[in-house]
Coordinates of C-alpha atoms in Angstrom, one line a residue:
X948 CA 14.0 12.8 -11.9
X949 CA 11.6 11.8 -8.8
X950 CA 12.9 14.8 -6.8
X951 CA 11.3 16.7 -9.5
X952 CA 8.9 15.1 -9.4
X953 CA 8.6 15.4 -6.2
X954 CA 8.9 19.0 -6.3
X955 CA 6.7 19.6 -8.7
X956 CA 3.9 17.4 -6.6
X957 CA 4.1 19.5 -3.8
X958 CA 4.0 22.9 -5.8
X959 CA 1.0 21.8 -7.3
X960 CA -0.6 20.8 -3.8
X961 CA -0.4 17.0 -4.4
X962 CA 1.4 14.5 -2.3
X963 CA 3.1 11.6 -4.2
X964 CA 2.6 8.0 -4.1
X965 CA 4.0 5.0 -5.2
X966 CA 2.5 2.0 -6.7
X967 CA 5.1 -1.1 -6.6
X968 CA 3.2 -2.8 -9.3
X969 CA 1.8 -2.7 -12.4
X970 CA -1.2 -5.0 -11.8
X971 CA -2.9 -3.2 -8.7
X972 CA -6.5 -2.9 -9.3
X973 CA -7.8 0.3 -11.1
X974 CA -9.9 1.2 -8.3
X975 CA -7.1 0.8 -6.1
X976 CA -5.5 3.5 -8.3
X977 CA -8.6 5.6 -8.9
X978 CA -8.3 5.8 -5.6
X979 CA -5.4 7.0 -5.2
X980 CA -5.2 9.6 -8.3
X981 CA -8.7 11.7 -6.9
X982 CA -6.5 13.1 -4.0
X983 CA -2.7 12.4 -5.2
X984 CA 0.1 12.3 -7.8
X985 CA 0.6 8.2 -8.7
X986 CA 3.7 7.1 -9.9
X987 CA 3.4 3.2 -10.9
X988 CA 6.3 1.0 -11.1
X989 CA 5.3 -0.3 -15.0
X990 CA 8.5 -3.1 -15.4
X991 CA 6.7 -6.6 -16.2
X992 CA 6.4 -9.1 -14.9
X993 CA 7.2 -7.5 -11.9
X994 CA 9.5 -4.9 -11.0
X995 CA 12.7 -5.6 -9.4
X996 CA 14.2 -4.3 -6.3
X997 CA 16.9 -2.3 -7.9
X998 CA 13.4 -0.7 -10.3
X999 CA 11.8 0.1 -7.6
X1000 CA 14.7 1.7 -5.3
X1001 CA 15.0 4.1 -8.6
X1002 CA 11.7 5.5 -7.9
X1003 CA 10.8 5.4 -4.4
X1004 CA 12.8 8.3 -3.5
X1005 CA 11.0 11.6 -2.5
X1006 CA 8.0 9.4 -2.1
X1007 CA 4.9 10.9 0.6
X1008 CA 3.2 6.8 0.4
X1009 CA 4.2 4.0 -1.2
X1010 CA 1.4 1.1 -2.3
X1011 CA 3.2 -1.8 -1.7
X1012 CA 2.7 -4.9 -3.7
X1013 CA 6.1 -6.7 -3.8
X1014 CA 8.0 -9.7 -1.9
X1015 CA 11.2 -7.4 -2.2
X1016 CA 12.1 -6.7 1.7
X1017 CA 11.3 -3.6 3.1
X1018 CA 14.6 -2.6 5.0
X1019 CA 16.4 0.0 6.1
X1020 CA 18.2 0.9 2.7
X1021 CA 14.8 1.1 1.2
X1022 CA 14.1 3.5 4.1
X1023 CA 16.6 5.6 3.2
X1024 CA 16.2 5.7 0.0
X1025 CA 12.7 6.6 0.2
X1026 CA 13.6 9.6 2.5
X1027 CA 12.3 11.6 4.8
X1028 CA 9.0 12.3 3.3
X1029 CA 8.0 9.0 3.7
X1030 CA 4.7 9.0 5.6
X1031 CA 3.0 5.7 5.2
X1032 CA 3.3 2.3 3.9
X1033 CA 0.4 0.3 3.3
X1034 CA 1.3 -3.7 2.0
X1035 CA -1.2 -5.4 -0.1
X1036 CA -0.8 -8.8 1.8
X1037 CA -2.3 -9.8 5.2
X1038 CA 1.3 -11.2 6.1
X1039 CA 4.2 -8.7 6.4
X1040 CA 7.2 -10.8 7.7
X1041 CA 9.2 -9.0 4.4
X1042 CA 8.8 -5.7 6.2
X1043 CA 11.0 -4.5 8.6
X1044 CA 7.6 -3.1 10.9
X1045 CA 10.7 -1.8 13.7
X1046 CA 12.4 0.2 11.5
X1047 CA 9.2 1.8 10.4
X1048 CA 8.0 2.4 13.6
X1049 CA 11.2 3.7 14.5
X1050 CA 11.1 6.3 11.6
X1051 CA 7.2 7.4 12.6
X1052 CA 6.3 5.7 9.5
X1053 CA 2.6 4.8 9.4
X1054 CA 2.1 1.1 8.3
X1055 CA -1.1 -1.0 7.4
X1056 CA -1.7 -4.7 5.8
X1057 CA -4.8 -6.3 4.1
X1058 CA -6.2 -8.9 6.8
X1059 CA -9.9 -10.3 6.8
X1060 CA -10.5 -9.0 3.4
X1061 CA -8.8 -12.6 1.9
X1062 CA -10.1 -14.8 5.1
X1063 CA -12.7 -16.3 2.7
X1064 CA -10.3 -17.0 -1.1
X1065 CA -8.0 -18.2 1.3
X1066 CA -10.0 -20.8 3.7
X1067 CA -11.3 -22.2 0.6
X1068 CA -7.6 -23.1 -0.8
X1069 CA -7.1 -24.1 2.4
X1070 CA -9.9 -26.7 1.9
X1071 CA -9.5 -27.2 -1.4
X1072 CA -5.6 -29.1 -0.5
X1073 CA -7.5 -30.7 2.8
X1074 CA -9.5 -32.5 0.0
X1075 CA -7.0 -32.8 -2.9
X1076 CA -4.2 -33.8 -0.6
X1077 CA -6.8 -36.5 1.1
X1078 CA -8.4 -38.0 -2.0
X1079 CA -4.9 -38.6 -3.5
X1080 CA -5.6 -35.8 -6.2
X1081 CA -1.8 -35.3 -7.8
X1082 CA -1.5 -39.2 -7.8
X1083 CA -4.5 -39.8 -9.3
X1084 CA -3.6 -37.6 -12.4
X1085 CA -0.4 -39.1 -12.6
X1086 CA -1.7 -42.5 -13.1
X1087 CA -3.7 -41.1 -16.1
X1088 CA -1.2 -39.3 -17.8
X1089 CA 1.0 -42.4 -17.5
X1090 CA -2.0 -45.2 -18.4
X1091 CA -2.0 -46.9 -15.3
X1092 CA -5.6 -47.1 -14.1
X1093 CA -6.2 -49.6 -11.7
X1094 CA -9.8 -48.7 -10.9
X1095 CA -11.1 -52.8 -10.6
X1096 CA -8.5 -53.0 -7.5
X1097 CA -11.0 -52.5 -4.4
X1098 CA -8.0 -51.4 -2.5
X1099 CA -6.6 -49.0 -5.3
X1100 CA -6.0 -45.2 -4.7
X1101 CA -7.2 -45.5 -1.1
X1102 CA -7.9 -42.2 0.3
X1103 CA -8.5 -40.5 3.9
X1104 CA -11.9 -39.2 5.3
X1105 CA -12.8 -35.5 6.6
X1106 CA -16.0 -36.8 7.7
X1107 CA -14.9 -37.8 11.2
X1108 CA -11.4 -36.2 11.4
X1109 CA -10.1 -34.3 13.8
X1110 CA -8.4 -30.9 12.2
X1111 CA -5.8 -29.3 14.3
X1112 CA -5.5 -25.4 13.0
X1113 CA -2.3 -23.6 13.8
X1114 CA -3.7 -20.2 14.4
X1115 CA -7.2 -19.2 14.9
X1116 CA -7.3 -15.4 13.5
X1117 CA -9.5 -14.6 10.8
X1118 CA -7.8 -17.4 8.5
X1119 CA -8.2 -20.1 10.7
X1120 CA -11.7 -19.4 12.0
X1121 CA -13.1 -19.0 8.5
X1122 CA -11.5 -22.6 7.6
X1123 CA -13.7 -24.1 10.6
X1124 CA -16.5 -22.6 9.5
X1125 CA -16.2 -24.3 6.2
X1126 CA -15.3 -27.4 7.7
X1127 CA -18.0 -27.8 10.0
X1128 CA -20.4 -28.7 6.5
X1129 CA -17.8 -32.1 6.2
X1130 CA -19.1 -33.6 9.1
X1131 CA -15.7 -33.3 11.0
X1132 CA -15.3 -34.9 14.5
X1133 CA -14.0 -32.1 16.0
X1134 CA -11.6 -28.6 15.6
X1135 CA -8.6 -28.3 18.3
X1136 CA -6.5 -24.9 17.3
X1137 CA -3.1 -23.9 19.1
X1138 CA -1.5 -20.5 19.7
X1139 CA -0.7 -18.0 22.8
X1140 CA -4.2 -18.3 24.3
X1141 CA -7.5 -19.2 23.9
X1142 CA -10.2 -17.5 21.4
X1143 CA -13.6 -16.3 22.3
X1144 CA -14.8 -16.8 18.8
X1145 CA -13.4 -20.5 19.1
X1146 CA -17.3 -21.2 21.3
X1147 CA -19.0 -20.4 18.0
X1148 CA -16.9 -23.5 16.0
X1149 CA -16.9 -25.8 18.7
X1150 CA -13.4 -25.5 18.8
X1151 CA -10.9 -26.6 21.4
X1152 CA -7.5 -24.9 22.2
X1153 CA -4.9 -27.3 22.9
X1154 CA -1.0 -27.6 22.9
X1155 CA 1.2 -27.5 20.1
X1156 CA 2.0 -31.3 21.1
X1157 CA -1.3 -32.1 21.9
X1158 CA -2.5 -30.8 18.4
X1159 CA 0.1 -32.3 16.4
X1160 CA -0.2 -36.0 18.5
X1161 CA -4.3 -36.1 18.0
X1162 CA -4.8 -34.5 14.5
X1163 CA -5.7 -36.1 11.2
X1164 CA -5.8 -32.8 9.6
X1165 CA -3.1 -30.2 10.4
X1166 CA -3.8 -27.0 8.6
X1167 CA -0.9 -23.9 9.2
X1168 CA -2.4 -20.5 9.3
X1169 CA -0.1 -18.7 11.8
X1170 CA 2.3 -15.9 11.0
X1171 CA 5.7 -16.6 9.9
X1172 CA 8.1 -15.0 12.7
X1173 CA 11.3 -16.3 15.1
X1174 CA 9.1 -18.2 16.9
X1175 CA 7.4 -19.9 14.0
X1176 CA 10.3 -20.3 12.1
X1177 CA 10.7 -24.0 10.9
X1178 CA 8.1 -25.0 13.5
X1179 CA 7.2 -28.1 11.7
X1180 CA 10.9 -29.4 11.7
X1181 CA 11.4 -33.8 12.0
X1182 CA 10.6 -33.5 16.0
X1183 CA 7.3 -32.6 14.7
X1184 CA 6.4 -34.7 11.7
X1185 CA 7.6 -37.7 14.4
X1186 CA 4.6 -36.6 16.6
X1187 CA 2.4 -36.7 14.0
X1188 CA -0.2 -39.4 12.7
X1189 CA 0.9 -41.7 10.1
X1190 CA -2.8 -41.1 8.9
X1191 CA -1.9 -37.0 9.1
X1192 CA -2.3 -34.5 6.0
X1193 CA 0.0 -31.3 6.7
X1194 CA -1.5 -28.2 4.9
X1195 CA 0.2 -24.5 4.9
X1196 CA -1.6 -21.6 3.5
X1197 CA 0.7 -19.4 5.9
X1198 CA 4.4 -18.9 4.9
X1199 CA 6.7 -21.3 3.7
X1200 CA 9.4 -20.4 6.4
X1201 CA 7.6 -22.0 8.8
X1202 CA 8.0 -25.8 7.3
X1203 CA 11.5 -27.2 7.1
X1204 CA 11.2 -28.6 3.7
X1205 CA 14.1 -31.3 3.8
X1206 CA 12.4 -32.6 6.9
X1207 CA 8.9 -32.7 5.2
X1208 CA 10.5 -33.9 2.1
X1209 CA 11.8 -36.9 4.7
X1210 CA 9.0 -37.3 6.0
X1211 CA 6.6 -37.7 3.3
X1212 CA 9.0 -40.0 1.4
X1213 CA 9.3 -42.8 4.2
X1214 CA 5.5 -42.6 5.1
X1215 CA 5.6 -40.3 8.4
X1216 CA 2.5 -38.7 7.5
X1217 CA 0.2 -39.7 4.8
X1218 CA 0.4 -36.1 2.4
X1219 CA 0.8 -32.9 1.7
X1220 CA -0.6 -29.8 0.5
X1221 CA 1.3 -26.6 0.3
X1222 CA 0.6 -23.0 -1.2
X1223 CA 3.3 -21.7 0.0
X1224 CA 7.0 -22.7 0.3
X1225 CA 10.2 -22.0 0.1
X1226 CA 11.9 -20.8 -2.4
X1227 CA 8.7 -18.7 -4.5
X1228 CA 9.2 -19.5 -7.5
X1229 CA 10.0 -23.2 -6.0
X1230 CA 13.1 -24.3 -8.2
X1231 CA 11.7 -27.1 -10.8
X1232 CA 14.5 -29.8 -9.3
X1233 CA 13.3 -29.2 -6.2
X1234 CA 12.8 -32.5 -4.5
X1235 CA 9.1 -31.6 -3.8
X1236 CA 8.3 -32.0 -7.0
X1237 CA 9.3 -36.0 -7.3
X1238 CA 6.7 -36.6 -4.4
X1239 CA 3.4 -38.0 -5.7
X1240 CA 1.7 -37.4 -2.2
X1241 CA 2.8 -33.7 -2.6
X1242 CA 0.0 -31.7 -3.4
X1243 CA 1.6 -28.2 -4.4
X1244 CA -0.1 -24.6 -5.5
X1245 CA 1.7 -21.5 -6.7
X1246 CA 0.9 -19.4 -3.8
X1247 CA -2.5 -18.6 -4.7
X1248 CA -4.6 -18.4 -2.0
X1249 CA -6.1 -14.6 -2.1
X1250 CA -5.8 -15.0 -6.1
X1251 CA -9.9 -14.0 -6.9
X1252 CA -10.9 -10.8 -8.9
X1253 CA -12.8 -10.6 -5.9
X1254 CA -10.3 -10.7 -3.3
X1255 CA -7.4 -8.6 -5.1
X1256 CA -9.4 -6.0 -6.0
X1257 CA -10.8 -5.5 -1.9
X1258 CA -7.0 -5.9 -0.8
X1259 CA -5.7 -3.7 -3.5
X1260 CA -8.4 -1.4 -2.4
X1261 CA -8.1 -1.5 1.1
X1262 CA -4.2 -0.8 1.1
X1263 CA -4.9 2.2 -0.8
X1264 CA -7.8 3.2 2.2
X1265 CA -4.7 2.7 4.6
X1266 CA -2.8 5.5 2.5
X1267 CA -5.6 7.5 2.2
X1268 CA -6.5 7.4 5.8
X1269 CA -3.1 8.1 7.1
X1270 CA -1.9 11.3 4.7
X1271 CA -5.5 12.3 6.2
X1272 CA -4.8 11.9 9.8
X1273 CA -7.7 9.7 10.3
X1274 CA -7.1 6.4 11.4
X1275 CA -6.0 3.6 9.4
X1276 CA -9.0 1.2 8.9
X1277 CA -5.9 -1.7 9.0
X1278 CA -3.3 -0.8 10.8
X1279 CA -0.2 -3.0 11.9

Protein backbone atom coordinates (compact mmCIF):
# COMPACT_ATOMS: atom_id res chain seq x y z
CA UNK A 1 0.00 0.00 0.00
CA UNK A 2 2.81 2.90 0.69
CA UNK A 3 4.41 2.06 -2.66
CA UNK A 4 1.26 3.18 -4.01
CA UNK A 5 1.17 5.55 -2.33
CA UNK A 6 4.21 6.40 -3.18
CA UNK A 7 3.61 6.23 -6.74
CA UNK A 8 0.81 7.90 -6.85
CA UNK A 9 2.65 11.04 -4.82
CA UNK A 10 5.07 11.42 -7.36
CA UNK A 11 2.63 11.19 -10.41
CA UNK A 12 0.80 13.81 -8.91
CA UNK A 13 4.07 16.07 -8.38
CA UNK A 14 4.09 15.58 -4.54
CA UNK A 15 6.86 14.15 -2.45
CA UNK A 16 5.80 12.07 0.59
CA UNK A 17 6.37 12.55 4.13
CA UNK A 18 5.97 10.87 7.22
CA UNK A 19 4.76 12.07 10.42
CA UNK A 20 5.77 9.42 13.37
CA UNK A 21 3.06 10.83 15.52
CA UNK A 22 -0.19 11.65 16.03
CA UNK A 23 0.27 14.67 18.33
CA UNK A 24 2.71 16.86 16.18
CA UNK A 25 1.40 20.33 16.17
CA UNK A 26 -1.08 21.35 13.34
CA UNK A 27 1.20 24.00 12.12
CA UNK A 28 3.84 21.58 12.00
CA UNK A 29 1.54 19.63 9.59
CA UNK A 30 0.07 22.68 7.81
CA UNK A 31 3.39 22.96 7.11
CA UNK A 32 4.05 20.18 5.68
CA UNK A 33 0.66 19.50 3.57
CA UNK A 34 1.10 23.28 1.48
CA UNK A 35 4.11 21.61 -0.46
CA UNK A 36 3.68 17.70 0.22
CA UNK A 37 1.68 14.44 0.59
CA UNK A 38 1.45 13.73 4.75
CA UNK A 39 1.05 10.45 5.87
CA UNK A 40 0.63 10.44 9.89
CA UNK A 41 1.26 7.50 11.95
CA UNK A 42 -2.44 7.75 13.88
CA UNK A 43 -1.82 4.49 16.56
CA UNK A 44 -2.40 6.06 20.22
CA UNK A 45 -0.73 6.48 22.46
CA UNK A 46 2.06 6.28 20.44
CA UNK A 47 2.86 4.23 17.56
CA UNK A 48 5.06 1.36 17.86
CA UNK A 49 8.22 0.50 16.08
CA UNK A 50 6.83 -2.42 14.20
CA UNK A 51 3.55 0.67 13.13
CA UNK A 52 5.80 2.66 12.01
CA UNK A 53 8.33 0.27 9.99
CA UNK A 54 4.74 -0.58 8.04
CA UNK A 55 4.64 2.87 6.70
CA UNK A 56 7.86 4.34 6.32
CA UNK A 57 8.65 2.59 3.26
CA UNK A 58 8.80 4.64 -0.09
CA UNK A 59 8.98 7.65 2.18
CA UNK A 60 10.91 11.16 0.46
CA UNK A 61 10.97 12.78 4.65
CA UNK A 62 10.12 11.39 7.60
CA UNK A 63 9.03 13.91 10.76
CA UNK A 64 10.33 12.15 13.42
CA UNK A 65 8.83 12.22 16.75
CA UNK A 66 9.57 8.81 18.39
CA UNK A 67 12.29 7.26 21.05
CA UNK A 68 12.18 4.08 18.62
CA UNK A 69 15.93 3.93 17.27
CA UNK A 70 16.72 5.03 14.06
CA UNK A 71 19.00 2.17 12.66
CA UNK A 72 19.99 0.66 9.82
CA UNK A 73 16.81 -1.75 9.34
CA UNK A 74 14.74 1.33 9.51
CA UNK A 75 17.08 2.65 6.74
CA UNK A 76 16.29 0.05 4.75
CA UNK A 77 13.07 -0.18 5.16
CA UNK A 78 12.56 3.38 4.41
CA UNK A 79 14.45 2.95 1.01
CA UNK A 80 16.15 4.65 -1.24
CA UNK A 81 13.99 7.62 -1.50
CA UNK A 82 14.73 8.67 1.70
CA UNK A 83 16.00 12.29 1.54
CA UNK A 84 15.83 13.82 5.03
CA UNK A 85 15.15 13.19 8.48
CA UNK A 86 14.36 15.87 10.69
CA UNK A 87 13.88 14.64 14.88
CA UNK A 88 11.73 16.71 16.96
CA UNK A 89 14.19 16.57 20.03
CA UNK A 90 17.40 18.64 20.58
CA UNK A 91 19.10 15.27 21.59
CA UNK A 92 19.49 12.49 18.95
CA UNK A 93 21.59 9.72 20.65
CA UNK A 94 18.45 7.27 19.30
CA UNK A 95 19.59 8.03 15.84
CA UNK A 96 22.12 6.30 14.14
CA UNK A 97 23.55 10.05 12.59
CA UNK A 98 26.62 7.62 10.70
CA UNK A 99 24.50 5.56 9.04
CA UNK A 100 22.57 8.53 7.71
CA UNK A 101 25.36 10.27 6.72
CA UNK A 102 26.64 7.31 5.12
CA UNK A 103 23.39 6.97 3.04
CA UNK A 104 23.50 11.00 2.01
CA UNK A 105 20.60 11.29 4.21
CA UNK A 106 20.01 14.97 5.23
CA UNK A 107 19.42 15.13 9.12
CA UNK A 108 18.27 18.04 11.50
CA UNK A 109 17.24 18.32 15.36
CA UNK A 110 15.32 21.02 17.40
CA UNK A 111 18.06 22.85 19.65
CA UNK A 112 17.71 26.42 21.16
CA UNK A 113 14.03 26.39 20.40
CA UNK A 114 13.50 24.39 24.10
CA UNK A 115 16.68 26.19 25.91
CA UNK A 116 14.08 28.34 27.81
CA UNK A 117 10.98 25.30 29.02
CA UNK A 118 13.85 23.38 29.75
CA UNK A 119 16.26 25.78 31.97
CA UNK A 120 13.24 26.47 33.94
CA UNK A 121 12.70 22.50 34.86
CA UNK A 122 16.07 22.63 35.32
CA UNK A 123 15.44 25.22 38.08
CA UNK A 124 12.39 24.23 39.08
CA UNK A 125 14.27 20.51 40.67
CA UNK A 126 17.43 22.97 41.83
CA UNK A 127 14.57 24.35 44.05
CA UNK A 128 12.25 21.32 44.68
CA UNK A 129 15.14 19.03 45.16
CA UNK A 130 16.84 21.79 47.77
CA UNK A 131 13.78 22.81 49.78
CA UNK A 132 12.95 19.08 50.38
CA UNK A 133 9.77 19.36 48.07
CA UNK A 134 8.87 15.29 47.62
CA UNK A 135 9.54 14.96 51.52
CA UNK A 136 7.60 17.55 52.49
CA UNK A 137 4.40 16.16 50.67
CA UNK A 138 5.00 12.97 52.05
CA UNK A 139 4.82 14.08 55.56
CA UNK A 140 1.39 15.57 54.75
CA UNK A 141 -0.17 12.79 53.05
CA UNK A 142 1.06 10.71 56.04
CA UNK A 143 0.02 13.42 59.10
CA UNK A 144 3.30 13.95 60.27
CA UNK A 145 3.89 17.64 60.44
CA UNK A 146 6.53 18.67 62.61
CA UNK A 147 6.56 22.33 61.78
CA UNK A 148 7.23 23.60 65.80
CA UNK A 149 10.79 21.63 65.42
CA UNK A 150 13.27 24.63 64.61
CA UNK A 151 15.42 22.08 63.03
CA UNK A 152 12.55 20.16 61.06
CA UNK A 153 12.69 19.81 57.17
CA UNK A 154 15.97 21.61 57.02
CA UNK A 155 16.73 22.63 53.49
CA UNK A 156 19.89 23.90 51.32
CA UNK A 157 20.39 27.55 49.97
CA UNK A 158 20.94 28.75 46.23
CA UNK A 159 21.66 32.02 47.44
CA UNK A 160 25.40 31.56 47.84
CA UNK A 161 25.92 28.16 46.12
CA UNK A 162 28.26 27.39 43.83
CA UNK A 163 26.46 25.50 40.64
CA UNK A 164 28.63 23.39 38.63
CA UNK A 165 26.80 22.92 34.93
CA UNK A 166 27.90 19.93 32.90
CA UNK A 167 27.69 21.48 29.53
CA UNK A 168 27.40 25.02 28.58
CA UNK A 169 25.40 24.92 25.04
CA UNK A 170 22.27 26.61 24.77
CA UNK A 171 20.77 24.47 27.82
CA UNK A 172 23.32 25.21 30.15
CA UNK A 173 23.83 28.93 29.42
CA UNK A 174 20.15 29.69 29.64
CA UNK A 175 20.13 27.87 33.24
CA UNK A 176 22.83 30.52 34.39
CA UNK A 177 21.11 33.20 33.24
CA UNK A 178 18.21 32.19 35.33
CA UNK A 179 20.35 31.53 38.19
CA UNK A 180 22.10 34.60 38.38
CA UNK A 181 18.44 36.33 39.88
CA UNK A 182 19.16 33.62 43.10
CA UNK A 183 21.97 35.37 44.23
CA UNK A 184 24.36 32.37 43.49
CA UNK A 185 28.11 32.59 44.58
CA UNK A 186 29.30 31.61 41.49
CA UNK A 187 28.77 29.31 38.02
CA UNK A 188 31.86 26.88 37.12
CA UNK A 189 30.77 24.72 33.79
CA UNK A 190 32.92 21.66 32.38
CA UNK A 191 33.25 20.23 28.86
CA UNK A 192 36.00 20.14 25.86
CA UNK A 193 36.90 23.80 26.11
CA UNK A 194 36.10 26.93 27.28
CA UNK A 195 32.95 29.25 26.05
CA UNK A 196 33.01 32.72 24.87
CA UNK A 197 29.46 33.21 26.01
CA UNK A 198 30.64 31.83 29.53
CA UNK A 199 32.20 36.08 30.09
CA UNK A 200 28.51 37.13 29.89
CA UNK A 201 27.45 34.73 33.12
CA UNK A 202 30.50 35.10 35.01
CA UNK A 203 31.07 31.67 34.52
CA UNK A 204 34.22 29.70 35.13
CA UNK A 205 35.37 26.57 33.13
CA UNK A 206 36.84 24.08 35.22
CA UNK A 207 37.58 20.24 35.32
CA UNK A 208 35.22 17.51 35.63
CA UNK A 209 36.95 16.83 39.18
CA UNK A 210 37.24 20.26 39.97
CA UNK A 211 33.42 20.79 39.27
CA UNK A 212 32.25 17.85 40.98
CA UNK A 213 34.79 18.47 44.25
CA UNK A 214 33.54 22.41 44.62
CA UNK A 215 29.89 22.25 43.60
CA UNK A 216 26.77 22.54 45.75
CA UNK A 217 24.64 22.45 42.72
CA UNK A 218 25.53 19.93 39.91
CA UNK A 219 23.13 20.36 37.02
CA UNK A 220 23.68 17.73 33.76
CA UNK A 221 23.01 19.32 30.46
CA UNK A 222 25.56 17.56 28.21
CA UNK A 223 24.76 15.02 25.46
CA UNK A 224 24.39 11.52 26.15
CA UNK A 225 27.29 9.74 24.02
CA UNK A 226 30.38 6.98 24.78
CA UNK A 227 32.03 9.40 26.56
CA UNK A 228 29.20 10.53 28.69
CA UNK A 229 27.97 7.27 29.26
CA UNK A 230 27.41 6.64 33.06
CA UNK A 231 29.69 9.59 33.78
CA UNK A 232 28.25 10.10 37.12
CA UNK A 233 29.12 6.42 38.24
CA UNK A 234 30.16 5.96 42.49
CA UNK A 235 33.82 7.47 41.69
CA UNK A 236 31.90 10.45 41.18
CA UNK A 237 29.16 10.82 43.75
CA UNK A 238 32.38 9.99 46.20
CA UNK A 239 33.89 13.43 44.89
CA UNK A 240 30.98 15.06 45.55
CA UNK A 241 29.73 17.31 48.56
CA UNK A 242 27.70 15.70 51.18
CA UNK A 243 25.78 19.22 50.87
CA UNK A 244 25.49 18.37 46.77
CA UNK A 245 22.06 18.32 44.76
CA UNK A 246 22.64 16.25 41.41
CA UNK A 247 20.12 17.43 38.66
CA UNK A 248 19.85 15.83 35.00
CA UNK A 249 17.66 17.48 32.44
CA UNK A 250 20.03 15.64 29.76
CA UNK A 251 19.63 11.86 29.23
CA UNK A 252 19.26 9.32 31.73
CA UNK A 253 22.20 7.13 30.22
CA UNK A 254 24.45 9.37 31.58
CA UNK A 255 23.68 8.62 35.56
CA UNK A 256 24.37 5.13 36.74
CA UNK A 257 21.25 4.77 38.62
CA UNK A 258 22.25 1.86 41.23
CA UNK A 259 25.14 4.07 42.10
CA UNK A 260 22.96 7.20 42.63
CA UNK A 261 20.38 5.02 44.16
CA UNK A 262 23.62 4.12 46.64
CA UNK A 263 24.44 7.15 46.98
CA UNK A 264 21.44 8.99 47.98
CA UNK A 265 20.41 6.21 50.37
CA UNK A 266 23.58 6.35 52.73
CA UNK A 267 23.80 10.30 52.57
CA UNK A 268 26.66 10.80 49.82
CA UNK A 269 24.94 13.77 48.52
CA UNK A 270 22.11 15.56 49.97
CA UNK A 271 19.26 14.95 46.77
CA UNK A 272 18.11 14.47 43.71
CA UNK A 273 16.20 15.78 40.88
CA UNK A 274 15.89 13.93 37.66
CA UNK A 275 13.76 14.40 34.43
CA UNK A 276 15.21 11.97 32.82
CA UNK A 277 16.25 8.40 33.60
CA UNK A 278 16.54 5.20 32.71
CA UNK A 279 14.18 3.10 31.85
CA UNK A 280 11.30 5.89 30.27
CA UNK A 281 8.56 4.87 31.53
CA UNK A 282 10.71 4.24 34.86
CA UNK A 283 9.27 0.79 36.13
CA UNK A 284 6.99 1.68 39.32
CA UNK A 285 9.35 -0.84 41.72
CA UNK A 286 12.07 0.90 40.67
CA UNK A 287 14.19 1.58 43.67
CA UNK A 288 14.02 5.42 42.88
CA UNK A 289 10.90 5.55 43.81
CA UNK A 290 11.31 4.51 47.70
CA UNK A 291 13.85 7.57 47.99
CA UNK A 292 12.21 10.57 49.72
CA UNK A 293 15.19 12.80 48.75
CA UNK A 294 14.46 11.81 45.07
CA UNK A 295 12.87 14.43 43.34
CA UNK A 296 11.57 12.71 39.94
CA UNK A 297 9.71 14.30 36.64
CA UNK A 298 8.36 12.33 33.74
CA UNK A 299 10.64 13.71 31.20
CA UNK A 300 9.11 16.94 30.69
CA UNK A 301 11.26 19.44 30.21
CA UNK A 302 10.37 21.04 26.55
CA UNK A 303 6.61 19.97 27.57
CA UNK A 304 4.96 23.87 26.89
CA UNK A 305 2.30 24.57 24.12
CA UNK A 306 4.89 27.03 23.53
CA UNK A 307 7.85 25.03 23.11
CA UNK A 308 6.22 21.82 21.18
CA UNK A 309 4.68 23.69 18.82
CA UNK A 310 8.31 25.84 17.75
CA UNK A 311 10.05 22.33 17.85
CA UNK A 312 7.30 20.54 16.04
CA UNK A 313 7.52 23.52 13.68
CA UNK A 314 11.01 23.76 13.29
CA UNK A 315 11.65 19.99 12.40
CA UNK A 316 9.15 20.35 9.72
CA UNK A 317 11.43 23.80 8.47
CA UNK A 318 14.40 21.20 8.39
CA UNK A 319 12.23 19.00 5.89
CA UNK A 320 11.11 21.74 4.13
CA UNK A 321 14.48 23.25 3.63
CA UNK A 322 16.21 20.22 2.58
CA UNK A 323 13.65 18.67 -0.21
CA UNK A 324 14.26 22.44 -1.31
CA UNK A 325 17.92 22.43 -1.50
CA UNK A 326 18.28 25.26 0.80
CA UNK A 327 19.97 24.85 3.88
CA UNK A 328 18.63 23.37 6.82
CA UNK A 329 18.06 26.15 9.41
CA UNK A 330 19.13 23.02 12.10
CA UNK A 331 21.22 20.84 10.80
CA UNK A 332 23.18 17.96 12.74
Amino acid sequence: MNRALHETCHRMGKLRILVTNPEVHQKAIELLQERYEVDICTELPYPTREQILQRISGTDGVLWCSKVKVDSEMLDKAGPTLKVLATMSAGYDHIDVEELKARGIKFGNTPYVLSAAVAEVAVLLCLATARRLHEGRLKIETNNWESYRPQWLMGQDIQGSTVGIVGFGGIGQAIAKRLIPFEVKQIIYSGHSPKPQAKEFGAVFVSFDELLRHSDFVIIVCPLNEETKGMFNEEAFNKMKPNAILVNVARGGIVDQPALYEALKQGKIFGAGLDVMIPEPLPTDSPLLSLPNCVLLPHVGSATVKTRTAMAVLAAENIIAALEGKPMPAPV
